[in-house]
């Protein structure tokens, strides 16, 4: 049986947004928490990557690590904590990804095939 880690990348400084949007509350919950709650029901482990210098207690069985100077390094820090066979990497500022999407990704990944969700492009590409 496949085991899955769910890495929530929330290590950004919020320089473009003006504040750390991953910690903004939406309907009483921080943005990252929306995805974490879905992931805890689906995955064997949840890893939250937070900005360097931040200290939070997420509760539950969520593992914490700090982000790097770039997104790729933040993801790498999360991967270093993962103990599962496969990982899902998710942006904390995208709280409305569905359980259906997560399940589809989990069902379609294999040892020789990675998967990534895509949406059809409605705009003209030039």
Short mmCIF file of C-alpha atoms in Angstrom, two decimals:
data_model
loop_
_atom_site.label_atom_id
_atom_site.label_comp_id
_atom_site.label_asym_id
_atom_site.label_seq_id
_atom_site.Cartn_x
_atom_site.Cartn_y
_atom_site.Cartn_z
CA UNK A 1 0.00 0.00 0.00
CA UNK A 2 1.29 3.46 -0.91
CA UNK A 3 2.08 5.86 1.92
CA UNK A 4 1.85 9.63 1.37
CA UNK A 5 3.33 12.73 2.90
CA UNK A 6 1.55 16.03 2.31
CA UNK A 7 3.97 18.97 2.30
CA UNK A 8 2.34 22.37 2.72
CA UNK A 9 4.74 25.07 1.58
CA UNK A 10 4.07 28.15 3.72
CA UNK A 11 7.62 29.48 3.94
CA UNK A 12 7.14 32.72 2.05
CA UNK A 13 7.90 36.15 3.44
CA UNK A 14 4.86 37.78 1.85
CA UNK A 15 6.94 40.51 0.22
CA UNK A 16 4.66 40.84 -2.83
CA UNK A 17 1.45 40.58 -0.82
CA UNK A 18 2.55 42.88 2.00
CA UNK A 19 2.02 40.27 4.73
CA UNK A 20 2.33 36.54 5.14
CA UNK A 21 -0.85 35.49 3.35
CA UNK A 22 -0.49 31.85 4.43
CA UNK A 23 -1.32 33.01 7.99
CA UNK A 24 -4.29 35.23 7.09
CA UNK A 25 -7.53 33.93 8.55
CA UNK A 26 -10.37 32.91 6.28
CA UNK A 27 -13.59 31.95 8.06
CA UNK A 28 -11.66 31.72 11.32
CA UNK A 29 -8.85 29.46 10.06
CA UNK A 30 -5.41 30.33 8.71
CA UNK A 31 -5.10 29.59 4.99
CA UNK A 32 -2.60 26.76 5.45
CA UNK A 33 -4.90 25.02 7.94
CA UNK A 34 -7.65 24.47 5.33
CA UNK A 35 -5.38 22.14 3.37
CA UNK A 36 -3.79 20.57 6.45
CA UNK A 37 -7.16 19.45 7.77
CA UNK A 38 -8.03 17.74 4.47
CA UNK A 39 -4.59 16.14 4.25
CA UNK A 40 -4.70 14.70 7.77
CA UNK A 41 -7.65 12.53 6.76
CA UNK A 42 -5.91 11.30 3.58
CA UNK A 43 -2.18 11.14 4.16
CA UNK A 44 0.15 9.33 6.52
CA UNK A 45 2.01 12.50 7.45
CA UNK A 46 1.56 16.25 7.07
CA UNK A 47 4.58 18.54 6.93
CA UNK A 48 4.23 22.31 7.22
CA UNK A 49 7.09 24.47 5.95
CA UNK A 50 6.99 27.87 7.65
CA UNK A 51 9.14 31.01 7.30
CA UNK A 52 12.51 31.09 9.04
CA UNK A 53 12.06 32.70 12.45
CA UNK A 54 8.35 31.79 12.74
CA UNK A 55 7.28 29.55 15.56
CA UNK A 56 3.79 28.09 15.60
CA UNK A 57 2.13 25.13 17.23
CA UNK A 58 -0.13 23.63 14.57
CA UNK A 59 -1.50 20.94 16.84
CA UNK A 60 -2.22 17.38 15.79
CA UNK A 61 0.52 15.30 14.25
CA UNK A 62 1.80 17.98 11.88
CA UNK A 63 5.57 18.13 11.48
CA UNK A 64 7.18 21.57 11.19
CA UNK A 65 10.27 22.71 9.32
CA UNK A 66 11.50 26.10 8.16
CA UNK A 67 11.66 27.36 4.61
CA UNK A 68 14.73 28.27 2.63
CA UNK A 69 15.66 31.41 0.73
CA UNK A 70 13.73 30.17 -2.34
CA UNK A 71 10.62 28.02 -2.81
CA UNK A 72 12.67 25.08 -4.11
CA UNK A 73 14.73 25.06 -0.92
CA UNK A 74 11.56 25.20 1.18
CA UNK A 75 10.20 22.16 -0.66
CA UNK A 76 13.54 20.39 -0.16
CA UNK A 77 13.37 21.07 3.59
CA UNK A 78 9.91 19.47 3.63
CA UNK A 79 11.11 16.49 1.60
CA UNK A 80 13.92 15.89 4.08
CA UNK A 81 11.33 15.30 6.84
CA UNK A 82 9.11 13.02 4.74
CA UNK A 83 9.20 9.33 5.54
CA UNK A 84 6.45 8.19 3.14
CA UNK A 85 6.77 6.50 -0.25
CA UNK A 86 5.23 9.45 -2.12
CA UNK A 87 4.69 13.15 -1.50
CA UNK A 88 2.13 15.74 -2.46
CA UNK A 89 3.47 19.30 -2.48
CA UNK A 90 0.89 22.02 -1.95
CA UNK A 91 1.00 25.83 -1.76
CA UNK A 92 -0.46 27.02 1.55
CA UNK A 93 -2.08 30.01 -0.13
CA UNK A 94 -4.38 27.72 -2.16
CA UNK A 95 -6.89 26.64 0.51
CA UNK A 96 -9.67 25.34 -1.75
CA UNK A 97 -8.03 22.37 -3.43
CA UNK A 98 -10.48 19.50 -3.11
CA UNK A 99 -10.18 16.10 -1.49
CA UNK A 100 -11.27 14.70 -4.88
CA UNK A 101 -8.19 16.30 -6.48
CA UNK A 102 -5.87 14.96 -3.79
CA UNK A 103 -7.32 11.44 -4.16
CA UNK A 104 -6.97 11.56 -7.92
CA UNK A 105 -3.30 12.49 -7.65
CA UNK A 106 -2.70 9.77 -5.08
CA UNK A 107 -4.40 7.12 -7.22
CA UNK A 108 -2.50 8.03 -10.39
CA UNK A 109 1.07 8.32 -9.11
CA UNK A 110 3.37 5.32 -9.46
CA UNK A 111 7.03 4.43 -9.08
CA UNK A 112 7.69 5.40 -12.68
CA UNK A 113 5.15 8.23 -13.13
CA UNK A 114 4.68 11.49 -11.26
CA UNK A 115 1.47 13.48 -11.56
CA UNK A 116 0.60 17.16 -11.49
CA UNK A 117 -2.83 18.79 -11.65
CA UNK A 118 -3.55 21.13 -14.55
CA UNK A 119 -6.47 23.26 -15.66
CA UNK A 120 -7.45 24.03 -19.24
CA UNK A 121 -6.24 27.41 -20.43
CA UNK A 122 -9.10 29.74 -21.36
CA UNK A 123 -6.91 32.68 -22.39
CA UNK A 124 -5.02 32.98 -25.67
CA UNK A 125 -1.37 32.07 -25.32
CA UNK A 126 0.96 34.23 -27.40
#
